[in-house]
JSON list of C-alpha atoms in Angstrom, two decimals:
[
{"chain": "A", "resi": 298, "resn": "UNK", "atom": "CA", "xyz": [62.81, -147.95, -17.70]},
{"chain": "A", "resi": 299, "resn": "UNK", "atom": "CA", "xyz": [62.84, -144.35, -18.48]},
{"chain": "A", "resi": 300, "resn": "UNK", "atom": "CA", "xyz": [66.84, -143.62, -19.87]},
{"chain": "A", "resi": 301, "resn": "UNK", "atom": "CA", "xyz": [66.42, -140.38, -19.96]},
{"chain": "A", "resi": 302, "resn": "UNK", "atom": "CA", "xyz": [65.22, -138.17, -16.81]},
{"chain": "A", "resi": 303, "resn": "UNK", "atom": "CA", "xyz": [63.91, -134.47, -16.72]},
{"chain": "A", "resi": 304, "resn": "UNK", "atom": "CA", "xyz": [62.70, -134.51, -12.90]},
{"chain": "A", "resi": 305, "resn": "UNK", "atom": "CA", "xyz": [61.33, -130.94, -13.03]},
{"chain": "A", "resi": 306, "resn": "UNK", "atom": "CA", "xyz": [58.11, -130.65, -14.91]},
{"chain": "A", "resi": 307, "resn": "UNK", "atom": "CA", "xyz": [58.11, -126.77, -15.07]},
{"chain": "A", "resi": 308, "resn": "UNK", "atom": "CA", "xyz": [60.14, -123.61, -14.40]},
{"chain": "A", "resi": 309, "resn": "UNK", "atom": "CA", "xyz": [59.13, -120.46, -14.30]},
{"chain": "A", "resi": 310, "resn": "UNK", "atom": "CA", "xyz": [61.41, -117.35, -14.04]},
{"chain": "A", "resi": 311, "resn": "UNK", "atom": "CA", "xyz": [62.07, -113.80, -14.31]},
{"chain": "A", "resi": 312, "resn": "UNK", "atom": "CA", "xyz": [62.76, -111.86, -17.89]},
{"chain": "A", "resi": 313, "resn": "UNK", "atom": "CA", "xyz": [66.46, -111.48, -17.63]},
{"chain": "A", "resi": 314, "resn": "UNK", "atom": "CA", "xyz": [67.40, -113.76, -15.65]},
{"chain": "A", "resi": 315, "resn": "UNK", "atom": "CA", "xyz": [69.35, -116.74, -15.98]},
{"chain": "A", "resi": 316, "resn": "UNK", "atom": "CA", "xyz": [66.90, -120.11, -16.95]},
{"chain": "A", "resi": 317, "resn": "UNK", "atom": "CA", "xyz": [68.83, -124.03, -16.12]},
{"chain": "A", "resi": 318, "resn": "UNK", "atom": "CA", "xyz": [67.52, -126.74, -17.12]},
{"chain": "A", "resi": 319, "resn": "UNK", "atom": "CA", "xyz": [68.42, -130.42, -15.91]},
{"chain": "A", "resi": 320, "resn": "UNK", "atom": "CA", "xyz": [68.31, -133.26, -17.50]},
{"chain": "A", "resi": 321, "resn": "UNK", "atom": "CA", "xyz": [69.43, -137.43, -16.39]},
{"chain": "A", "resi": 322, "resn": "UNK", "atom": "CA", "xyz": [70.42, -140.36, -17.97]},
{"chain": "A", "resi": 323, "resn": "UNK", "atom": "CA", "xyz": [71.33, -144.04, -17.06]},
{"chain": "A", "resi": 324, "resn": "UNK", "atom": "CA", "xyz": [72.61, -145.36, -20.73]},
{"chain": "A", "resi": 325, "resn": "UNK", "atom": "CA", "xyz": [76.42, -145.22, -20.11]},
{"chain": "A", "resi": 326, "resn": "UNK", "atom": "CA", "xyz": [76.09, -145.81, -24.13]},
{"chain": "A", "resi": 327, "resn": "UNK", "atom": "CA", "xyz": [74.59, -142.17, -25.18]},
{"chain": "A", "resi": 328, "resn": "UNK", "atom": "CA", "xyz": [77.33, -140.17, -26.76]},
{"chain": "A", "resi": 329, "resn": "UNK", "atom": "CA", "xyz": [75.60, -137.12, -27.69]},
{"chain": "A", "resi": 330, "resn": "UNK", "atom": "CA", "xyz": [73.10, -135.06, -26.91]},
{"chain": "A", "resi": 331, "resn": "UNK", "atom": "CA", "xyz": [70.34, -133.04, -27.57]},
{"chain": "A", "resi": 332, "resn": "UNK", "atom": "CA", "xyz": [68.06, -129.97, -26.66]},
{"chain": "A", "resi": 333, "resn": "UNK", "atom": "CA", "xyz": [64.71, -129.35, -28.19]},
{"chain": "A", "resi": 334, "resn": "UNK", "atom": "CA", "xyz": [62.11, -126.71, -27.78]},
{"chain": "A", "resi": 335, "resn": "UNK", "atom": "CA", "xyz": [58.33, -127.32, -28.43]},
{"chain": "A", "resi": 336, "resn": "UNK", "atom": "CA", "xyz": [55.49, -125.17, -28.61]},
{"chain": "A", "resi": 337, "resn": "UNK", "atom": "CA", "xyz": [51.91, -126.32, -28.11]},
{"chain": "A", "resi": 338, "resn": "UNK", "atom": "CA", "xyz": [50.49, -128.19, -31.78]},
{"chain": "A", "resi": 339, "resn": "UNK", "atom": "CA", "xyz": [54.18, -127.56, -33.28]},
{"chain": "A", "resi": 340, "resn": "UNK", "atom": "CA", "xyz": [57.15, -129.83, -34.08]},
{"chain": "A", "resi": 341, "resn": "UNK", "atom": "CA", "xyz": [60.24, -129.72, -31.31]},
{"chain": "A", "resi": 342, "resn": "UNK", "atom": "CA", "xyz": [62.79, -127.22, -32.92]},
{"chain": "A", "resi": 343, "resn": "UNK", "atom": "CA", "xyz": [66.15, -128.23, -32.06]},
{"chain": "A", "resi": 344, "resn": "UNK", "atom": "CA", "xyz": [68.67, -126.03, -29.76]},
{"chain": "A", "resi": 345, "resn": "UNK", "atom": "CA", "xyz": [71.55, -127.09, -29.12]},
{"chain": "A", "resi": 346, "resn": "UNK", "atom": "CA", "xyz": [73.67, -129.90, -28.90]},
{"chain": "A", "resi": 347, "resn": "UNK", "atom": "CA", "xyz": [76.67, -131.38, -27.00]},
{"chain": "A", "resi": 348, "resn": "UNK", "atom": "CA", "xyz": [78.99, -134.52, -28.14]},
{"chain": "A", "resi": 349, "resn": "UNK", "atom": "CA", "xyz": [80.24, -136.68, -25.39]},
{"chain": "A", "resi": 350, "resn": "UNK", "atom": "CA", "xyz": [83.89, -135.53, -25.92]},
{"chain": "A", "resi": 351, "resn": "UNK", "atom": "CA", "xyz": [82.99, -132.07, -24.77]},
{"chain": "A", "resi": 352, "resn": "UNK", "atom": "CA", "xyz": [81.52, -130.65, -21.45]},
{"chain": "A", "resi": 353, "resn": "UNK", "atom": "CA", "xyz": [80.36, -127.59, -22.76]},
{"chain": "A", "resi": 354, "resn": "UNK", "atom": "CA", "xyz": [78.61, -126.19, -26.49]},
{"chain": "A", "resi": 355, "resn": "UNK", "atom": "CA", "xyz": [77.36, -122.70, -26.42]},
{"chain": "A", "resi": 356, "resn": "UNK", "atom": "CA", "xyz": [75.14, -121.21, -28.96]},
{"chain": "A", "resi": 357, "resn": "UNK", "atom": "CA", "xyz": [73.99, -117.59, -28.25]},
{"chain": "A", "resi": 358, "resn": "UNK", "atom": "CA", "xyz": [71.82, -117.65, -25.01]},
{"chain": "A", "resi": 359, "resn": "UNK", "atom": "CA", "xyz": [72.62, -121.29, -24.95]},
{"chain": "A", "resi": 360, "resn": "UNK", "atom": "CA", "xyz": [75.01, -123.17, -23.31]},
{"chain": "A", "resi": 361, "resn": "UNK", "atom": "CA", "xyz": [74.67, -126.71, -22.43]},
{"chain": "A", "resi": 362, "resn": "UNK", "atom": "CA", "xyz": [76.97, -128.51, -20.28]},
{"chain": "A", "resi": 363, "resn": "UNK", "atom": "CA", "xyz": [77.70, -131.96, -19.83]},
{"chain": "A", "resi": 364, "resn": "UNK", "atom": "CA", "xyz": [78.95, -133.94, -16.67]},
{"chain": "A", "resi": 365, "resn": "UNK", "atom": "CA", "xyz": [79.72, -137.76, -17.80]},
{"chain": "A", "resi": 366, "resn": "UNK", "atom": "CA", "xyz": [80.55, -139.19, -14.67]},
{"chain": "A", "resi": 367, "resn": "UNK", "atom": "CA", "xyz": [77.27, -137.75, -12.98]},
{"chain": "A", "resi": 368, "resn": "UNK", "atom": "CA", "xyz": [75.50, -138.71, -15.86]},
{"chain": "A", "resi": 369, "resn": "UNK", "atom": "CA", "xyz": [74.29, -135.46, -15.97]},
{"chain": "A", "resi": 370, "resn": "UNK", "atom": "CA", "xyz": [73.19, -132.25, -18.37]},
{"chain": "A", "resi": 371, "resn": "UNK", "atom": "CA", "xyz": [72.14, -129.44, -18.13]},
{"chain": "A", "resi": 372, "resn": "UNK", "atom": "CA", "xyz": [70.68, -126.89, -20.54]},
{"chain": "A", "resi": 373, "resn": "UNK", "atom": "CA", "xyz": [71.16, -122.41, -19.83]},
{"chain": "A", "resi": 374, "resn": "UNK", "atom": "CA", "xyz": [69.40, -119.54, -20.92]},
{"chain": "A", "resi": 375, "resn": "UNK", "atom": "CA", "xyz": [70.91, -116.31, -20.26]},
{"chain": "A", "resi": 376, "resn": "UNK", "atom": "CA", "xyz": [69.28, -114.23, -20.36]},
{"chain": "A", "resi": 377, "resn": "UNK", "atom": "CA", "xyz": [66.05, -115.08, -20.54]},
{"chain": "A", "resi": 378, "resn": "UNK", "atom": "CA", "xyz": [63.23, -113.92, -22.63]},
{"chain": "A", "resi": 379, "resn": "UNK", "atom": "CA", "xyz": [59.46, -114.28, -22.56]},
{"chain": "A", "resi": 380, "resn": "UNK", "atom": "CA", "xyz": [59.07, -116.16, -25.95]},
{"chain": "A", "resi": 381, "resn": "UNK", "atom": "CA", "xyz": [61.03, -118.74, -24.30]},
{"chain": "A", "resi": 382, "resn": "UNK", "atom": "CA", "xyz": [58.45, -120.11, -22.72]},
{"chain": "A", "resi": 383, "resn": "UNK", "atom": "CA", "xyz": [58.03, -123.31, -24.18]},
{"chain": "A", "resi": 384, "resn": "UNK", "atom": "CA", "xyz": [58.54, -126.88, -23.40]},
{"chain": "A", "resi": 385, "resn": "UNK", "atom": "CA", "xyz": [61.81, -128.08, -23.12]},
{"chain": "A", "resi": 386, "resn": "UNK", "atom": "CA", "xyz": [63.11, -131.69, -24.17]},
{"chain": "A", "resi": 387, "resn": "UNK", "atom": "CA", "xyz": [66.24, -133.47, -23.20]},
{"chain": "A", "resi": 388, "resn": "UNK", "atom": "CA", "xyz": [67.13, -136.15, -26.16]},
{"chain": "A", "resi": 389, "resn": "UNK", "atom": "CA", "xyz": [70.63, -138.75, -26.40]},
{"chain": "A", "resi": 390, "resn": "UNK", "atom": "CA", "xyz": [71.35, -140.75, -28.70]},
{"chain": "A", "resi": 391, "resn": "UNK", "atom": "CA", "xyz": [73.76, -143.84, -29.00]},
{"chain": "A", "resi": 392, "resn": "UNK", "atom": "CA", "xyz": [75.96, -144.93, -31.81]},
{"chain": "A", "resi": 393, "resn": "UNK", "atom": "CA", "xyz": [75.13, -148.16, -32.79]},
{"chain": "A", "resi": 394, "resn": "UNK", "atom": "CA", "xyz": [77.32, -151.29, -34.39]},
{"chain": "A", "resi": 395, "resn": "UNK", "atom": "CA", "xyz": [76.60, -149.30, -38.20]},
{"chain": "A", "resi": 396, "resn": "UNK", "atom": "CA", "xyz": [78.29, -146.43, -36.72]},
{"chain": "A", "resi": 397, "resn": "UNK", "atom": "CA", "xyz": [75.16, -144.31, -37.11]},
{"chain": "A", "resi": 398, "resn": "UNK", "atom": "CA", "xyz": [73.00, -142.80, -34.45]},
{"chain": "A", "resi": 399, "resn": "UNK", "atom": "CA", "xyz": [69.29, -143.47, -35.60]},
{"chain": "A", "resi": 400, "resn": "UNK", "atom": "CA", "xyz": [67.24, -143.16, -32.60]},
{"chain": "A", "resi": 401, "resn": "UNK", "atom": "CA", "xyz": [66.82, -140.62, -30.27]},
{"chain": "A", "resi": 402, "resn": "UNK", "atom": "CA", "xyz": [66.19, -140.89, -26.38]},
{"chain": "A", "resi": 403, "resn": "UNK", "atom": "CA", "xyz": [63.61, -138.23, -25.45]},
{"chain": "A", "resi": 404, "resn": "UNK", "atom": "CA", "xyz": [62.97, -137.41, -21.61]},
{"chain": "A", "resi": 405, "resn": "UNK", "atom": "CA", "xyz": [59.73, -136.23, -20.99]},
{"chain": "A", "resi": 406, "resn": "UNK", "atom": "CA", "xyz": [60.25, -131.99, -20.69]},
{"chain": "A", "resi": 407, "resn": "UNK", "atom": "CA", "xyz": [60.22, -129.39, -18.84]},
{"chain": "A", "resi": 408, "resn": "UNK", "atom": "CA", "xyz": [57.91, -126.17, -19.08]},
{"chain": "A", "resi": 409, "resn": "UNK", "atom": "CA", "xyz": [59.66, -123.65, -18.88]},
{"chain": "A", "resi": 410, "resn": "UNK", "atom": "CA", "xyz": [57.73, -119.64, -18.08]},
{"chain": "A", "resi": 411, "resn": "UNK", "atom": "CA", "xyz": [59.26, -116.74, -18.39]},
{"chain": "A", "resi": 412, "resn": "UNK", "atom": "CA", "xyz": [57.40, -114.14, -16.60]},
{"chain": "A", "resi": 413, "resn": "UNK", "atom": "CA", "xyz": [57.83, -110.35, -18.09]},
{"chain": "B", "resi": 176, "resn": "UNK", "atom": "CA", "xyz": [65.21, -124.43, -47.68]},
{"chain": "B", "resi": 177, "resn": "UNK", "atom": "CA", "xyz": [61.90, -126.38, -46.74]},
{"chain": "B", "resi": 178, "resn": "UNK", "atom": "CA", "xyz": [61.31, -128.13, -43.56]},
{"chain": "B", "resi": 179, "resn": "UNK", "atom": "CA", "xyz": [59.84, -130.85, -43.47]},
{"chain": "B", "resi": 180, "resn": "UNK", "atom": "CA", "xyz": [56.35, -131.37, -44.26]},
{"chain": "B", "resi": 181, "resn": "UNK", "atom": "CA", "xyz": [53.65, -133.93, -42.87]},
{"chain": "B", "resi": 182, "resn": "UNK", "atom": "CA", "xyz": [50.19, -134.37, -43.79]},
{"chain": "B", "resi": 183, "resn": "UNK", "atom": "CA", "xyz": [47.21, -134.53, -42.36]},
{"chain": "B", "resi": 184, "resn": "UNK", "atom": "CA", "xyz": [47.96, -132.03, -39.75]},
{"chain": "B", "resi": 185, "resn": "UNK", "atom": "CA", "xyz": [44.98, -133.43, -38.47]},
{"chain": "B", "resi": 186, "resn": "UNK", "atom": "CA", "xyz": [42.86, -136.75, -38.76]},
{"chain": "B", "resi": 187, "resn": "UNK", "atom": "CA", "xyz": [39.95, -138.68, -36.57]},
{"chain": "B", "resi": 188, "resn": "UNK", "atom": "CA", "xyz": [39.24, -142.12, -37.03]},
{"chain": "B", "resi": 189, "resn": "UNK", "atom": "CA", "xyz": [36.60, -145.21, -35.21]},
{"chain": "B", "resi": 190, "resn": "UNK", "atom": "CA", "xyz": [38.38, -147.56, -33.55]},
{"chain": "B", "resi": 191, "resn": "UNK", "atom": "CA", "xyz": [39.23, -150.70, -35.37]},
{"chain": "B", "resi": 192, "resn": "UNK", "atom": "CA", "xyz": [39.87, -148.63, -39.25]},
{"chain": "B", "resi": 193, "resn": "UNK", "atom": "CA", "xyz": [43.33, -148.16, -40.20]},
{"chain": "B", "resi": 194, "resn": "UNK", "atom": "CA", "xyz": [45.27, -144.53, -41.15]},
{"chain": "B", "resi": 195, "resn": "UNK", "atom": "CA", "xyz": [48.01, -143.44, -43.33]},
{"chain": "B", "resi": 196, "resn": "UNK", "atom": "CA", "xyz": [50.33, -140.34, -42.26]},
{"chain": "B", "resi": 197, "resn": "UNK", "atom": "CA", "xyz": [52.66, -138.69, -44.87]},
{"chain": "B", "resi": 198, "resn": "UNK", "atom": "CA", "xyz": [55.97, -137.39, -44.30]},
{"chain": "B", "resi": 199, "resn": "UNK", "atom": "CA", "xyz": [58.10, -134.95, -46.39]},
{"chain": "B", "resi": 200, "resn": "UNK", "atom": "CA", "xyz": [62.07, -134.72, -45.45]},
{"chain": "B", "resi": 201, "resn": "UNK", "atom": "CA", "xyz": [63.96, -131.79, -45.92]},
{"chain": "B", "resi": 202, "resn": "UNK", "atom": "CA", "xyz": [65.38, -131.81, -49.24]},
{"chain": "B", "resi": 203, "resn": "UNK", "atom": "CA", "xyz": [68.68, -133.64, -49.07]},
{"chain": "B", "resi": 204, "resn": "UNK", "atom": "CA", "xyz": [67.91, -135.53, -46.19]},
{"chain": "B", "resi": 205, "resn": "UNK", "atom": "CA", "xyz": [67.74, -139.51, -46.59]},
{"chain": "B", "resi": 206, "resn": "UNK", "atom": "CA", "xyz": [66.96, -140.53, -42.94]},
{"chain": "B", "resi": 207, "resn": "UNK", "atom": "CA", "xyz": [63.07, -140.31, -41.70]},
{"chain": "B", "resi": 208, "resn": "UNK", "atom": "CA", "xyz": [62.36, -141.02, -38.03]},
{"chain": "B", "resi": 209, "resn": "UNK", "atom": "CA", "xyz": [58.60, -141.61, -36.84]},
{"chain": "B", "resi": 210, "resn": "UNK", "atom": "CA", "xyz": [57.87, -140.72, -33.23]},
{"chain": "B", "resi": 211, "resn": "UNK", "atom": "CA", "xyz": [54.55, -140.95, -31.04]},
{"chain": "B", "resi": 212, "resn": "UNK", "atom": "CA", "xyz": [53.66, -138.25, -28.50]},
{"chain": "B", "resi": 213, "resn": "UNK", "atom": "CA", "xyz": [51.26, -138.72, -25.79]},
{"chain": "B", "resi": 214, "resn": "UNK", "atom": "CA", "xyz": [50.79, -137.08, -22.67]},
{"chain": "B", "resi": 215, "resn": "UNK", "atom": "CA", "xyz": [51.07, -140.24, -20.61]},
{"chain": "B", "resi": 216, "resn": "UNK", "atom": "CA", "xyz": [54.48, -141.56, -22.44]},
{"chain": "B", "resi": 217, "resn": "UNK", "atom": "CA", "xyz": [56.00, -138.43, -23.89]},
{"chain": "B", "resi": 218, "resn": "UNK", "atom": "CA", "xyz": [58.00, -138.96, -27.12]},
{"chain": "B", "resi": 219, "resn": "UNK", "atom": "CA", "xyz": [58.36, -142.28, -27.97]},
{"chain": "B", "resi": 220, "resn": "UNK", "atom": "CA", "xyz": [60.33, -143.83, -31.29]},
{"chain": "B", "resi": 221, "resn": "UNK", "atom": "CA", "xyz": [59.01, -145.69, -33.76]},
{"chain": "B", "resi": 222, "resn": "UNK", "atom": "CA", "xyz": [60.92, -146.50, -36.43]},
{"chain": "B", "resi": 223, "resn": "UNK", "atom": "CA", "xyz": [63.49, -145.14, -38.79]},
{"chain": "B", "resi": 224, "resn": "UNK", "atom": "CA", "xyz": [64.17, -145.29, -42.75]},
{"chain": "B", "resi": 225, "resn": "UNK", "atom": "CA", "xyz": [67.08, -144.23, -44.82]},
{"chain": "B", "resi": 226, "resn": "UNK", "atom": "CA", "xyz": [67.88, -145.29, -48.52]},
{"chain": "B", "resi": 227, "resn": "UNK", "atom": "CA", "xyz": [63.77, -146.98, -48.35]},
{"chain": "B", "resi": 228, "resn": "UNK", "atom": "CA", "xyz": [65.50, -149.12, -45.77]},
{"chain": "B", "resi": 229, "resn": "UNK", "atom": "CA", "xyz": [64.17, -149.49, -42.26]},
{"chain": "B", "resi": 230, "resn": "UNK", "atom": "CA", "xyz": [67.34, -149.37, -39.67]},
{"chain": "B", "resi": 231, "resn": "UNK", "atom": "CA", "xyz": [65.82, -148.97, -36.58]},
{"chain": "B", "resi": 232, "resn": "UNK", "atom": "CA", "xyz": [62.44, -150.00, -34.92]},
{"chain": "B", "resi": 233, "resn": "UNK", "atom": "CA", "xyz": [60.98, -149.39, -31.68]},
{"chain": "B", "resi": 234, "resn": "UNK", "atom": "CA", "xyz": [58.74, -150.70, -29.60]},
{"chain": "B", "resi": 235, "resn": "UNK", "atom": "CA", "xyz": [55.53, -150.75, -31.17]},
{"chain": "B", "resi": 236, "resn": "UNK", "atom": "CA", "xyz": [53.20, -153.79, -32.13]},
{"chain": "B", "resi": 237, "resn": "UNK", "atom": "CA", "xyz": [53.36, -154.79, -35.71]},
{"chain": "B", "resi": 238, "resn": "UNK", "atom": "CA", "xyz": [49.84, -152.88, -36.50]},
{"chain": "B", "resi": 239, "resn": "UNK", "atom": "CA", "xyz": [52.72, -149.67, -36.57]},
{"chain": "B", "resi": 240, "resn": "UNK", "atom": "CA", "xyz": [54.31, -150.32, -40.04]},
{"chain": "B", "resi": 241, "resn": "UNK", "atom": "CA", "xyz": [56.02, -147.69, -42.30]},
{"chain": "B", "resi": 242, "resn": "UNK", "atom": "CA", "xyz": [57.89, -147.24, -45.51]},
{"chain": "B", "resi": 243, "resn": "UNK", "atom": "CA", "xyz": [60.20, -144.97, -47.58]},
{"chain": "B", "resi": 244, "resn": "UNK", "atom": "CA", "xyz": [59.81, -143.85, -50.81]},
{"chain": "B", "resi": 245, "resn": "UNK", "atom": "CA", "xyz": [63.05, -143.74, -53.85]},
{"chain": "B", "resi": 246, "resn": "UNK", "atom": "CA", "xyz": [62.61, -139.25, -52.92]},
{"chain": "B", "resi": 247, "resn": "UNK", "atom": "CA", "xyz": [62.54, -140.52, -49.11]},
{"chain": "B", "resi": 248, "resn": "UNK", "atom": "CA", "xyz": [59.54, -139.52, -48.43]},
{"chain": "B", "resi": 249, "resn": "UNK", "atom": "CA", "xyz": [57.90, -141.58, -45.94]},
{"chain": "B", "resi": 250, "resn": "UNK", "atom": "CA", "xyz": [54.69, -142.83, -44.56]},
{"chain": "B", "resi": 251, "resn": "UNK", "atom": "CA", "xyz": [53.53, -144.41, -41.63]},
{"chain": "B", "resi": 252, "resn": "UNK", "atom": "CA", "xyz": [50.68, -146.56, -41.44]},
{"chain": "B", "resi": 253, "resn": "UNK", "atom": "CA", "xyz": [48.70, -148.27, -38.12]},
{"chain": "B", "resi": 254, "resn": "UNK", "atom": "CA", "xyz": [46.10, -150.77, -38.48]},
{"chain": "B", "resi": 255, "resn": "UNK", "atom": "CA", "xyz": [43.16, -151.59, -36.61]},
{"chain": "B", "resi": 256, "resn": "UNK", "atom": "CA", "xyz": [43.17, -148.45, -34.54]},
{"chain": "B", "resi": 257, "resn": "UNK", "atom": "CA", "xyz": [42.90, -148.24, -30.79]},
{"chain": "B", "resi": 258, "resn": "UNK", "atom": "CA", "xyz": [42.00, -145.52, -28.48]},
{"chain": "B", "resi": 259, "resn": "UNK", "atom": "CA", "xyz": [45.11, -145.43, -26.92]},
{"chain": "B", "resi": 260, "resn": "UNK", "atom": "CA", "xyz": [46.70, -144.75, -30.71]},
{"chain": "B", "resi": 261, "resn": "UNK", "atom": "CA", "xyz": [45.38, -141.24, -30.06]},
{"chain": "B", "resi": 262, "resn": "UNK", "atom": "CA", "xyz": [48.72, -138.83, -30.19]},
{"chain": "B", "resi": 263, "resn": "UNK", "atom": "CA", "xyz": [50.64, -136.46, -32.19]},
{"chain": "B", "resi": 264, "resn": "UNK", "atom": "CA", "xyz": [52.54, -138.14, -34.96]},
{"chain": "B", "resi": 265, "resn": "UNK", "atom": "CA", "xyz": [55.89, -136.49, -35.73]},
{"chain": "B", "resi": 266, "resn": "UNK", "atom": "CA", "xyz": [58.26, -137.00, -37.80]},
{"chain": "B", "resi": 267, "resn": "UNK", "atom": "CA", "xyz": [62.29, -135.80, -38.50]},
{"chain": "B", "resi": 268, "resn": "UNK", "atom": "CA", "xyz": [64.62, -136.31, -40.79]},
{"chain": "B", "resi": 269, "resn": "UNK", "atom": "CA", "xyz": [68.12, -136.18, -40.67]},
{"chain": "B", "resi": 270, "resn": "UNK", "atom": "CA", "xyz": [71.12, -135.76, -43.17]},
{"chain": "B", "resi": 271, "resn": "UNK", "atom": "CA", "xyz": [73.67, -138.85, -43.28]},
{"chain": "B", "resi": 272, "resn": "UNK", "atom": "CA", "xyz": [76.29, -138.46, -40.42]},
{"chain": "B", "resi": 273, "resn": "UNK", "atom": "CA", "xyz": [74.86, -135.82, -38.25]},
{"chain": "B", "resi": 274, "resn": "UNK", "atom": "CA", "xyz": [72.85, -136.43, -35.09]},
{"chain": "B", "resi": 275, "resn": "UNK", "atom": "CA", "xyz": [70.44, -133.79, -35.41]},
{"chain": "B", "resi": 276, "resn": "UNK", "atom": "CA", "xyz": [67.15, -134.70, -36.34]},
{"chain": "B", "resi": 277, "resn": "UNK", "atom": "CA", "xyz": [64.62, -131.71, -37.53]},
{"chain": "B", "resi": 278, "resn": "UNK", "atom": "CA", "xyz": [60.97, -132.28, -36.97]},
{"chain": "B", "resi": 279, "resn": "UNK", "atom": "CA", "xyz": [58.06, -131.84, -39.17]},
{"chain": "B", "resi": 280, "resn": "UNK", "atom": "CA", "xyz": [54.62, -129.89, -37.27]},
{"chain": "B", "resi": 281, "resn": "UNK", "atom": "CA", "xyz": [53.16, -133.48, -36.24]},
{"chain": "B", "resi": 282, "resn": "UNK", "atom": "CA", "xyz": [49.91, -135.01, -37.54]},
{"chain": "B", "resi": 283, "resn": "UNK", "atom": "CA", "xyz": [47.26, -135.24, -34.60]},
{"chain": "B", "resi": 284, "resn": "UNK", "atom": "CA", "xyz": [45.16, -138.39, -34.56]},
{"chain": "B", "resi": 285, "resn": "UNK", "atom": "CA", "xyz": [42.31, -138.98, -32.63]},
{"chain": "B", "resi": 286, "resn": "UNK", "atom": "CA", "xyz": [40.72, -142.29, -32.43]},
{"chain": "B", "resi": 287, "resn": "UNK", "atom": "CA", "xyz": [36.99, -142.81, -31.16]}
]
């Protein structure tokens, strides 16, 4: 049972323009969230992320923006730029009896292009 | 500030032999996560240590074992390898209280 949903494998648009991507989840127990960027034979490099007592975090280009009751996220570029072209990774995370969030929830990404 | 560190980048092993992957936390850090990427599952957890304690475990078959070290550095060890134990081996660590875990570059392992 995949938890966490990214239902568009890849994206590709213009330099400049605005880039969203979406991302699903079913675990009415996630309370944050998480954006990660990988590039082929690298690490994911985290983004940008969003606590569930907020709808919106924005970092730079970055803004993600979260809709609890749909269950929903969604991750924007603006604008966007060629070398961010990348995979991108949806991750949640839920706090557990400890109080600590140990393990995170990864969907399965997005590629996103950004043609010049 | 270093990030964190894994080694081998790079390993192959025969089916059936058993492999040890290193893992190097950002300094400060106590928590070390293991995660398996594959093409066919996408990133999947493993297990996590903080303090040389394992919290968390995912779910993996007990050939998938791991351990923390008193400077929490970590390794990860499968035995009996099987061709489908080919993937990219990452690991992240993570300071006490905050969510975000930071990656390492992965350690590819191939299993013929």
């Amino acid at each position: 049972d995949q938890q966490v949903k990214q239902n568009s494998p890849s994206l590709s648009v213009q330099e400049g323009r605005i880039s969203i991507l979406n991302c699903d989840y079913t675990n009415s127990m996630f309370d944050y969230f998480l954006w990660y960027k990988k590039y082929p034979a690298e690490g994911p490099t985290f983004l940008i992320s969003i606590s569930s007592i907020k709808d919106k975090n924005e970092d730079g280009r970055f803004t993600v923006f979260l809709n609890k009751s749909a269950k929903h996220l969604s991750l924007h570029i603006v604008p966007s730029q060629p070398g961010d072209s990348a995979v991108y990774f949806c991750a949640a995370s839920a706090r557990n009896s400890g109080g600590s969030n140990y393990k995170l929830t990864f969907g399965k990404g997005t590629l996103l292009t950004v043609n010049p | 500030k270093a990030g964190v560190t894994q080694t081998p980048r790079y390993l192959i092993k025969t089916r059936g032999q058993q492999v040890t992957l290193s893992c190097s936390p950002i300094s400060g850090h106590r928590s070390v996560s293991w995660y398996q990427q594959t093409p066919g599952q996408g990133l999947q957890f493993l297990f996590e240590y903080f303090s040389e304690t394992q919290r968390n475990k995912g779910n993996f078959p007990g050939r998938f074992s791991g351990r923390q070290f008193s400077n929490s550095r970590s390794e990860m060890n499968v035995s009996t390898l099987e061709l489908g134990d080919s993937a990219l081996y990452l690991c992240a660590s993570s300071s006490q209280g905050n969510h975000e875990q930071y990656f390492g570059p992965g350690t590819r392992l191939t299993v013929t």
